[in-house]
Each structure stands twice: as C-alpha cells, then as structure tokens.
Short mmCIF file of C-alpha atoms in Angstrom, two decimals:
data_model
loop_
_atom_site.label_atom_id
_atom_site.label_comp_id
_atom_site.label_asym_id
_atom_site.label_seq_id
_atom_site.Cartn_x
_atom_site.Cartn_y
_atom_site.Cartn_z
CA MET A 1 160.04 120.36 173.62
CA SER A 2 161.94 117.68 175.52
CA THR A 3 162.64 114.46 173.63
CA LEU A 4 161.22 112.61 176.64
CA SER A 5 157.93 114.54 176.79
CA ILE A 6 154.84 112.36 177.00
CA ALA A 7 151.89 113.08 174.74
CA THR A 8 148.50 114.07 176.08
CA ALA A 9 145.35 112.04 175.45
CA LYS A 10 144.13 114.70 173.01
CA GLU A 11 147.41 114.61 171.07
CA VAL A 12 147.21 110.82 170.78
CA PHE A 13 143.59 110.97 169.61
CA ASP A 14 144.39 113.70 167.07
CA LEU A 15 147.36 111.70 165.80
CA LEU A 16 145.36 108.50 165.26
CA ARG A 17 141.75 109.63 164.75
CA ASP A 18 141.65 109.14 160.97
CA ASP A 19 143.51 105.82 161.05
CA LEU A 20 141.31 104.41 163.83
CA ALA A 21 138.21 105.45 161.89
CA ALA A 22 139.63 103.69 158.82
CA ILE A 23 140.23 100.54 160.89
CA GLU A 24 136.61 100.63 162.09
CA GLN A 25 135.44 100.75 158.47
CA GLU A 26 137.85 97.97 157.47
CA PHE A 27 136.57 95.81 160.35
CA ILE A 28 132.96 96.36 159.24
CA ARG A 29 133.87 95.48 155.64
CA GLN A 30 135.87 92.38 156.56
CA SER A 31 133.30 91.06 159.04
CA ALA A 32 130.40 91.27 156.58
CA SER A 33 129.10 87.81 155.69
CA GLU A 34 126.35 86.44 153.48
CA VAL A 35 125.10 84.76 156.66
CA ASP A 36 123.41 87.62 158.47
CA VAL A 37 123.91 86.33 162.01
CA ILE A 38 127.71 86.51 161.64
CA THR A 39 127.53 90.13 160.51
CA ASP A 40 125.04 90.96 163.25
CA ILE A 41 127.19 89.48 166.04
CA ALA A 42 130.40 91.12 164.77
CA GLN A 43 128.80 94.54 164.39
CA TYR A 44 127.04 94.23 167.77
CA LEU A 45 130.38 93.65 169.46
CA MET A 46 132.08 96.43 167.51
CA ALA A 47 129.30 98.86 168.48
CA GLY A 48 129.83 97.95 172.15
CA GLY A 49 132.85 100.22 172.26
CA GLY A 50 136.10 99.11 173.81
CA LYS A 51 139.44 100.82 174.00
CA ARG A 52 140.77 99.70 170.57
CA ILE A 53 144.14 99.53 172.30
CA ARG A 54 145.48 96.67 170.16
CA PRO A 55 144.99 98.39 166.79
CA LEU A 56 146.19 101.61 168.46
CA LEU A 57 149.45 99.89 169.36
CA LEU A 58 149.88 98.53 165.83
CA LEU A 59 149.31 102.01 164.41
CA LEU A 60 151.79 103.63 166.78
CA SER A 61 154.40 100.95 166.17
CA SER A 62 154.18 101.32 162.39
CA LYS A 63 153.90 105.13 162.54
CA ALA A 64 156.99 105.36 164.76
CA LEU A 65 158.89 103.51 162.02
CA GLY A 66 157.53 105.59 159.15
CA CYS A 67 155.05 103.12 157.64
CA THR A 68 152.25 104.77 155.66
CA SER A 69 150.92 101.79 153.66
CA HIS A 70 147.37 100.41 153.85
CA SER A 71 148.85 97.38 155.64
CA ARG A 72 148.56 99.19 158.97
CA ILE A 73 144.80 99.63 158.46
CA ARG A 74 144.27 96.06 157.25
CA LEU A 75 146.25 94.52 160.11
CA GLY A 76 144.70 96.90 162.64
CA ALA A 77 141.35 95.38 161.67
CA VAL A 78 142.88 91.90 161.89
CA VAL A 79 144.05 92.28 165.51
CA GLU A 80 140.70 93.78 166.52
CA MET A 81 138.89 90.92 164.76
CA LEU A 82 141.03 88.36 166.59
CA HIS A 83 140.37 90.13 169.88
CA THR A 84 136.62 90.18 169.15
CA ALA A 85 136.68 86.44 168.38
CA THR A 86 138.31 85.78 171.76
CA LEU A 87 135.63 87.87 173.51
CA VAL A 88 132.88 85.80 171.90
CA HIS A 89 134.49 82.54 173.01
CA ASP A 90 135.43 83.84 176.47
CA ASP A 91 131.86 84.90 177.20
CA ILE A 92 130.61 81.44 176.25
CA ILE A 93 133.22 79.70 178.39
CA ASP A 94 132.60 82.04 181.36
CA GLU A 95 128.81 81.93 180.88
CA ALA A 96 128.90 85.73 181.00
CA GLU A 97 125.65 87.66 180.80
CA LEU A 98 127.12 91.15 180.35
CA ARG A 99 129.88 92.63 178.21
CA ARG A 100 130.67 96.37 178.52
CA GLY A 101 127.34 97.03 180.20
CA ARG A 102 125.23 95.31 177.52
CA PRO A 103 123.94 91.75 177.20
CA SER A 104 126.78 89.51 176.00
CA SER A 105 126.48 88.12 172.48
CA ASN A 106 125.84 84.59 173.75
CA THR A 107 122.97 85.87 175.89
CA THR A 108 121.45 87.45 172.78
CA TRP A 109 122.15 84.80 170.11
CA GLY A 110 122.91 81.67 172.13
CA ASN A 111 126.10 79.66 172.55
CA ALA A 112 125.86 77.58 169.37
CA LYS A 113 125.62 80.54 166.99
CA CYS A 114 128.23 82.53 168.88
CA VAL A 115 130.90 79.83 168.96
CA LEU A 116 130.54 79.42 165.20
CA ALA A 117 130.60 83.19 164.66
CA GLY A 118 133.78 83.35 166.75
CA ASP A 119 135.33 80.61 164.61
CA TRP A 120 134.35 82.53 161.46
CA LEU A 121 135.97 85.71 162.80
CA TYR A 122 139.19 83.81 163.50
CA MET A 123 139.28 82.45 159.96
CA GLN A 124 138.32 85.79 158.43
CA SER A 125 141.14 87.52 160.30
CA PHE A 126 143.62 85.07 158.77
CA SER A 127 142.05 85.47 155.35
CA THR A 128 142.47 89.23 155.64
CA ALA A 129 146.05 88.90 156.89
CA LEU A 130 146.86 86.62 153.96
CA GLU A 131 146.40 89.62 151.65
CA GLU A 132 149.73 90.89 153.02
CA ARG A 133 151.54 87.97 151.33
CA ASN A 134 153.96 88.09 154.25
CA PHE A 135 155.02 84.87 156.00
CA ARG A 136 156.25 86.73 159.09
CA VAL A 137 152.77 88.20 159.58
CA LEU A 138 151.20 84.73 159.38
CA ASP A 139 153.87 83.25 161.66
CA LEU A 140 153.08 85.86 164.34
CA LEU A 141 149.32 85.35 164.07
CA ILE A 142 149.52 81.54 164.17
CA SER A 143 151.78 81.63 167.24
CA LEU A 144 149.44 84.15 168.86
CA THR A 145 146.33 82.03 168.29
CA GLN A 146 148.03 78.93 169.68
CA GLN A 147 149.16 80.80 172.80
CA MET A 148 145.70 82.26 173.43
CA VAL A 149 143.98 78.89 173.08
CA GLU A 150 146.58 77.20 175.31
CA GLY A 151 146.13 79.98 177.87
CA GLU A 152 142.36 79.49 177.95
CA LEU A 153 142.73 75.72 178.37
CA LEU A 154 145.33 76.13 181.13
CA GLN A 155 143.04 78.53 182.94
CA MET A 156 140.14 76.10 182.71
CA GLN A 157 142.32 73.40 184.28
CA LYS A 158 143.20 75.70 187.18
CA LEU A 159 139.70 77.02 187.95
CA GLY A 160 138.91 76.66 191.64
CA HIS A 161 142.54 75.81 192.45
CA LEU A 162 145.26 77.87 194.09
CA ILE A 163 148.02 79.02 191.74
CA ASN A 164 151.31 80.82 192.35
CA GLU A 165 152.55 84.06 190.78
CA GLU A 166 154.59 82.26 188.13
CA GLU A 167 151.50 80.39 186.93
CA TYR A 168 149.45 83.60 187.01
CA PHE A 169 151.94 85.52 184.86
CA ASP A 170 152.15 82.63 182.40
CA LEU A 171 148.36 82.70 182.05
CA ILE A 172 148.01 86.45 181.56
CA PHE A 173 150.90 86.49 179.08
CA ARG A 174 149.18 83.89 176.93
CA LYS A 175 145.64 85.27 177.27
CA THR A 176 146.35 89.01 177.08
CA ALA A 177 149.92 90.25 176.82
CA TYR A 178 150.92 88.19 173.78
CA LEU A 179 148.30 89.96 171.64
CA PHE A 180 149.69 93.33 172.77
CA SER A 181 153.18 92.12 171.90
CA VAL A 182 152.17 90.80 168.47
CA SER A 183 150.29 94.04 167.69
CA MET A 184 153.56 95.92 168.19
CA GLN A 185 155.57 93.33 166.24
CA LEU A 186 153.17 93.47 163.30
CA GLY A 187 153.72 97.23 163.11
CA ALA A 188 157.46 96.59 162.95
CA THR A 189 157.09 93.80 160.38
CA ILE A 190 155.15 95.89 157.86
CA SER A 191 157.71 98.68 158.37
CA ASN A 192 160.59 96.32 157.45
CA ALA A 193 162.22 97.03 160.81
CA SER A 194 165.26 95.15 162.05
CA ALA A 195 164.86 92.03 164.18
CA GLU A 196 166.27 94.00 167.11
CA MET A 197 163.69 96.76 166.72
CA GLU A 198 160.86 94.24 166.36
CA SER A 199 162.04 92.55 169.54
CA SER A 200 162.14 95.86 171.46
CA LEU A 201 158.66 96.81 170.32
CA GLY A 202 157.40 93.32 171.16
CA GLU A 203 158.86 93.69 174.65
CA TYR A 204 157.01 96.99 175.03
CA GLY A 205 153.77 95.22 174.11
CA ARG A 206 154.45 92.34 176.48
CA ASN A 207 155.11 94.63 179.45
CA LEU A 208 152.14 96.83 178.63
CA GLY A 209 149.86 93.82 178.24
CA LEU A 210 150.88 92.41 181.62
CA ALA A 211 150.20 95.79 183.23
CA PHE A 212 146.85 96.00 181.45
CA GLN A 213 145.66 92.60 182.70
CA ILE A 214 146.82 93.15 186.27
CA VAL A 215 144.86 96.42 186.36
CA ASP A 216 141.85 94.63 184.83
CA ASP A 217 142.03 92.04 187.60
CA VAL A 218 142.23 94.69 190.33
CA LEU A 219 139.27 96.56 188.82
CA ASP A 220 137.30 93.31 188.75
CA LEU A 221 137.68 93.19 192.53
CA THR A 222 137.18 96.88 193.36
CA ALA A 223 135.22 98.78 190.67
CA ALA A 224 131.52 99.55 190.83
CA GLU A 225 129.37 97.37 188.58
CA ASN A 226 127.92 100.34 186.68
CA ILE A 227 131.47 101.50 185.85
CA LEU A 228 132.87 98.06 185.09
CA GLY A 229 129.98 97.07 182.83
CA LYS A 230 129.75 93.56 184.32
CA PRO A 231 129.25 91.98 187.77
CA VAL A 232 132.08 92.78 190.21
CA ALA A 233 134.43 90.04 191.40
CA SER A 234 133.54 87.88 188.40
CA ASP A 235 137.00 86.30 188.51
CA LEU A 236 136.57 84.94 192.03
CA ARG A 237 133.07 83.72 191.21
CA GLU A 238 134.54 81.85 188.24
CA GLY A 239 137.24 80.29 190.45
CA LYS A 240 140.11 82.43 189.15
CA ALA A 241 142.86 83.48 191.55
CA THR A 242 144.41 86.78 190.39
CA LEU A 243 147.52 88.60 191.61
CA ALA A 244 146.07 90.41 194.65
CA VAL A 245 144.35 87.20 195.78
CA ILE A 246 147.55 85.17 195.36
CA HIS A 247 149.45 87.80 197.39
CA ALA A 248 146.90 87.60 200.22
CA LEU A 249 146.92 83.80 200.18
CA GLU A 250 150.69 83.82 200.69
CA ARG A 251 150.57 86.32 203.57
CA GLY A 252 147.20 85.78 205.22
CA THR A 253 146.27 84.01 208.41
CA GLY A 254 144.82 80.53 208.32
CA ALA A 255 141.33 82.03 208.52
CA ASP A 256 142.11 84.43 205.64
CA ARG A 257 143.34 81.61 203.42
CA GLU A 258 140.34 79.47 204.27
CA ALA A 259 137.95 82.31 203.38
CA ILE A 260 139.59 82.78 199.98
CA ARG A 261 139.69 79.04 199.31
CA THR A 262 135.98 78.83 200.16
CA VAL A 263 135.04 81.47 197.57
CA LEU A 264 137.25 79.88 194.91
CA SER A 265 135.81 76.41 195.50
CA GLU A 266 132.16 77.49 195.92
CA ARG A 267 132.46 80.02 193.08
CA SER A 268 130.09 82.32 194.92
CA PHE A 269 129.92 84.71 197.86
CA THR A 270 127.40 82.57 199.72
CA THR A 271 129.53 81.58 202.73
CA VAL A 272 132.08 84.39 202.51
CA THR A 273 131.05 87.86 201.29
CA HIS A 274 132.75 90.08 198.73
CA ALA A 275 133.26 92.69 201.50
CA GLN A 276 135.09 90.12 203.65
CA ILE A 277 137.45 89.30 200.77
CA LEU A 278 138.13 93.00 200.14
CA GLU A 279 138.93 93.49 203.84
CA ILE A 280 141.48 90.66 203.69
CA LEU A 281 143.07 92.11 200.54
CA GLU A 282 143.22 95.61 202.04
CA ARG A 283 144.65 94.38 205.35
CA HIS A 284 147.56 92.67 203.64
CA GLY A 285 148.19 95.47 201.13
CA SER A 286 147.43 93.03 198.32
CA LEU A 287 145.54 95.46 196.06
CA ALA A 288 148.34 98.02 196.41
CA TYR A 289 150.89 95.29 195.68
CA ALA A 290 149.10 94.36 192.47
CA MET A 291 148.86 97.99 191.33
CA ASP A 292 152.52 98.60 192.16
CA THR A 293 153.39 95.55 190.03
CA ALA A 294 151.27 96.89 187.17
CA CYS A 295 153.01 100.27 187.38
CA ALA A 296 156.41 98.56 187.33
CA TYR A 297 155.48 96.74 184.11
CA ALA A 298 154.13 99.99 182.67
CA GLU A 299 157.47 101.70 183.37
CA ALA A 300 159.31 98.70 181.89
CA ALA A 301 157.26 99.22 178.72
CA ARG A 302 158.49 102.81 178.49
CA MET A 303 162.07 101.67 179.02
CA SER A 304 161.69 99.06 176.25
CA ILE A 305 161.46 101.81 173.61
CA ALA A 306 164.32 103.98 174.88
CA ASP A 307 166.21 103.45 171.60
CA LEU A 308 163.22 104.24 169.37
CA PRO A 309 163.89 107.47 167.45
CA TYR A 310 162.00 110.57 168.58
CA SER A 311 158.62 111.06 166.92
CA GLU A 312 155.06 112.01 167.81
CA ALA A 313 154.27 108.28 167.74
CA LYS A 314 156.97 107.62 170.35
CA ARG A 315 155.50 110.37 172.56
CA ALA A 316 152.15 108.59 172.21
CA LEU A 317 153.70 105.24 173.12
CA LEU A 318 155.10 106.86 176.26
CA TRP A 319 151.55 108.01 177.13
CA VAL A 320 149.83 104.62 176.76
CA PRO A 321 151.28 102.97 179.93
CA GLY A 322 149.94 105.79 182.11
CA PHE A 323 146.51 105.43 180.51
CA VAL A 324 146.56 101.68 181.18
CA THR A 325 147.38 102.02 184.87
CA SER A 326 145.07 104.97 185.65
CA ARG A 327 141.84 103.80 183.97
CA ASP A 328 138.70 102.93 185.93
CA ARG A 329 137.21 100.27 183.60
#
C-alpha cells in the first residue's frame, strides 16, 4: 500500500466508530443538567445529526500521534459542545426557523431559554475541559471563544454592506476555521506533541475549515432546500456577502452589481429574484471560482501534514478534505 494512499469513507468510519460513539455518550453525560430545559435543548440538537467533523478531527489528530487516553473522548465532547453552543446562538441571531431540516431550537423553546442554554453549554464545555488540568488546553479554548464571538460581532456590523475577500476570509476564519484548527491542536496537545507538530496540525485545520465554510456558502446559494435542511440563499437574505457574491460584484456590470446590492440591502428576493442572482454568478464563473478556492484550501490542508508519520489516521486525514469539498449539504 502506498504511503500516500487516501482512506475510504468506510475505513475512516471503521477506524473511529467506537470513539465517536463514546464522544456521543460523553456529550450526553456532560450536557445533563438539573434544569430539564437545558438537557432537552442539548439533546435535541445532538439528535439532529451533523457531521461531527470537529471531534473527528480531534480524534484523528490524537490518534495520528499515538494518544490513547480518555482525554481524546472528553475533549471531543468539549469541541462538539462548543460548536452546539454556537449553533444555538447563531440561530437566535439569524432568526432561523430551521436547522438540519427540523425546527431550530429557538423556534421550539424561544430565544430567552435558548440564549441561556447556549451560555450554559459554553460554561459546561470549559468545566469539562478543566478536568484535563492542562493550561494549554484552556488557552486554546479561551482564544477560540474570543475569536468566534468577535467574528459574530464583526459579521453583524457588516450585514447589508459590501465586503472584500480579505474581510470575508477574516470572518470565516474566526467563525468556522479556528474551531477546526483548535480541534487539531487539542489532539496534538494531549499527545504531548512538539510545538512544530501542533502548528502543522493547526494549519491543516485552518485550511480545512476555510474550505468547509466556502463550500457551505456555495451550497447555501445552489442546493435544494430539502437537501440543505434550511431555506436556500439564507446568507443573501440575511445581508451576508459570501465569496461567489464578492467575486461577481468585482467583475459584474453596473446592472449586476446593483442587483446584488439590492438583495443585500433589502434582505429579500422581492425586487431581484434568486434565479437572477444565480444567473449573474454563473455568467461570471463566480460559483466555480469559489469551489476552486475551496479545493485549493483542501489541497493545502493535505500538504500541511506531509511530515506527519504514516498511519491509518494520516490516511483518514488525507480523506477528509475530499469529503469536505464533495458534499451536498
């Protein structure tokens, strides 16, 4: 078998099945509260599915470095709990009605209960991480939380406004890619890896996270609602300019730019239709440009772990970027 061979989806699932199941159980245990509504919201979100890609990355990072301690299960639950807390808050901020094809938690329980449940999940994730008695773990999680909150606030400031690519990449790094990066770094930290190895694995996570969010943004524009599990073009309706839209704004005619600006400012497809926006994006090759950019980041992720010793976990890490760029939801 070539040292560069990429794992199959089945091989990755077989490699991680038991650990992912253990993380699910740890999440359920850690999110149980004496206040029933907190437990109900956490378990509702957990039952909604999701790709579990953040704990998967932490598992692969630690497994590639030979870590077999319970820390990988505990911290896998921590990163999923942090991610779940961000989903609760994001849905409130975005006034979302659907999440993964089901009513969002705020639609079911209301904003007040959900914002407090999200706060509780944040604090519980730190309480769980504290069991590691590892300052580096806490340092990574504190920095992560600050970046995610700053990213959300920056995005709110820019809603309805035109942004450039540099601003876009700053936003998606803070809101998405940093959690991917920290998931990889946590795996290195509990494996007592060198600073250089932690940095390389963090770079893998960063590149993968950027690719993941760019693909998410393209799917938001192009996927069918029944596949996506939420209304299509939600980003434009919320006033968010994503990579394909930014590309078209920079290359479009005056009429094209005005049409996009109208949707961003009105936050609806009342004056300009979704089909008209898609035609503009297709005409300027903007969707292809965004996907090409995502694939470039996915390949950069693979290159980031070139020096990682051969293992089944490394083969799995080489598979993940292809999964990220080829998914349909």
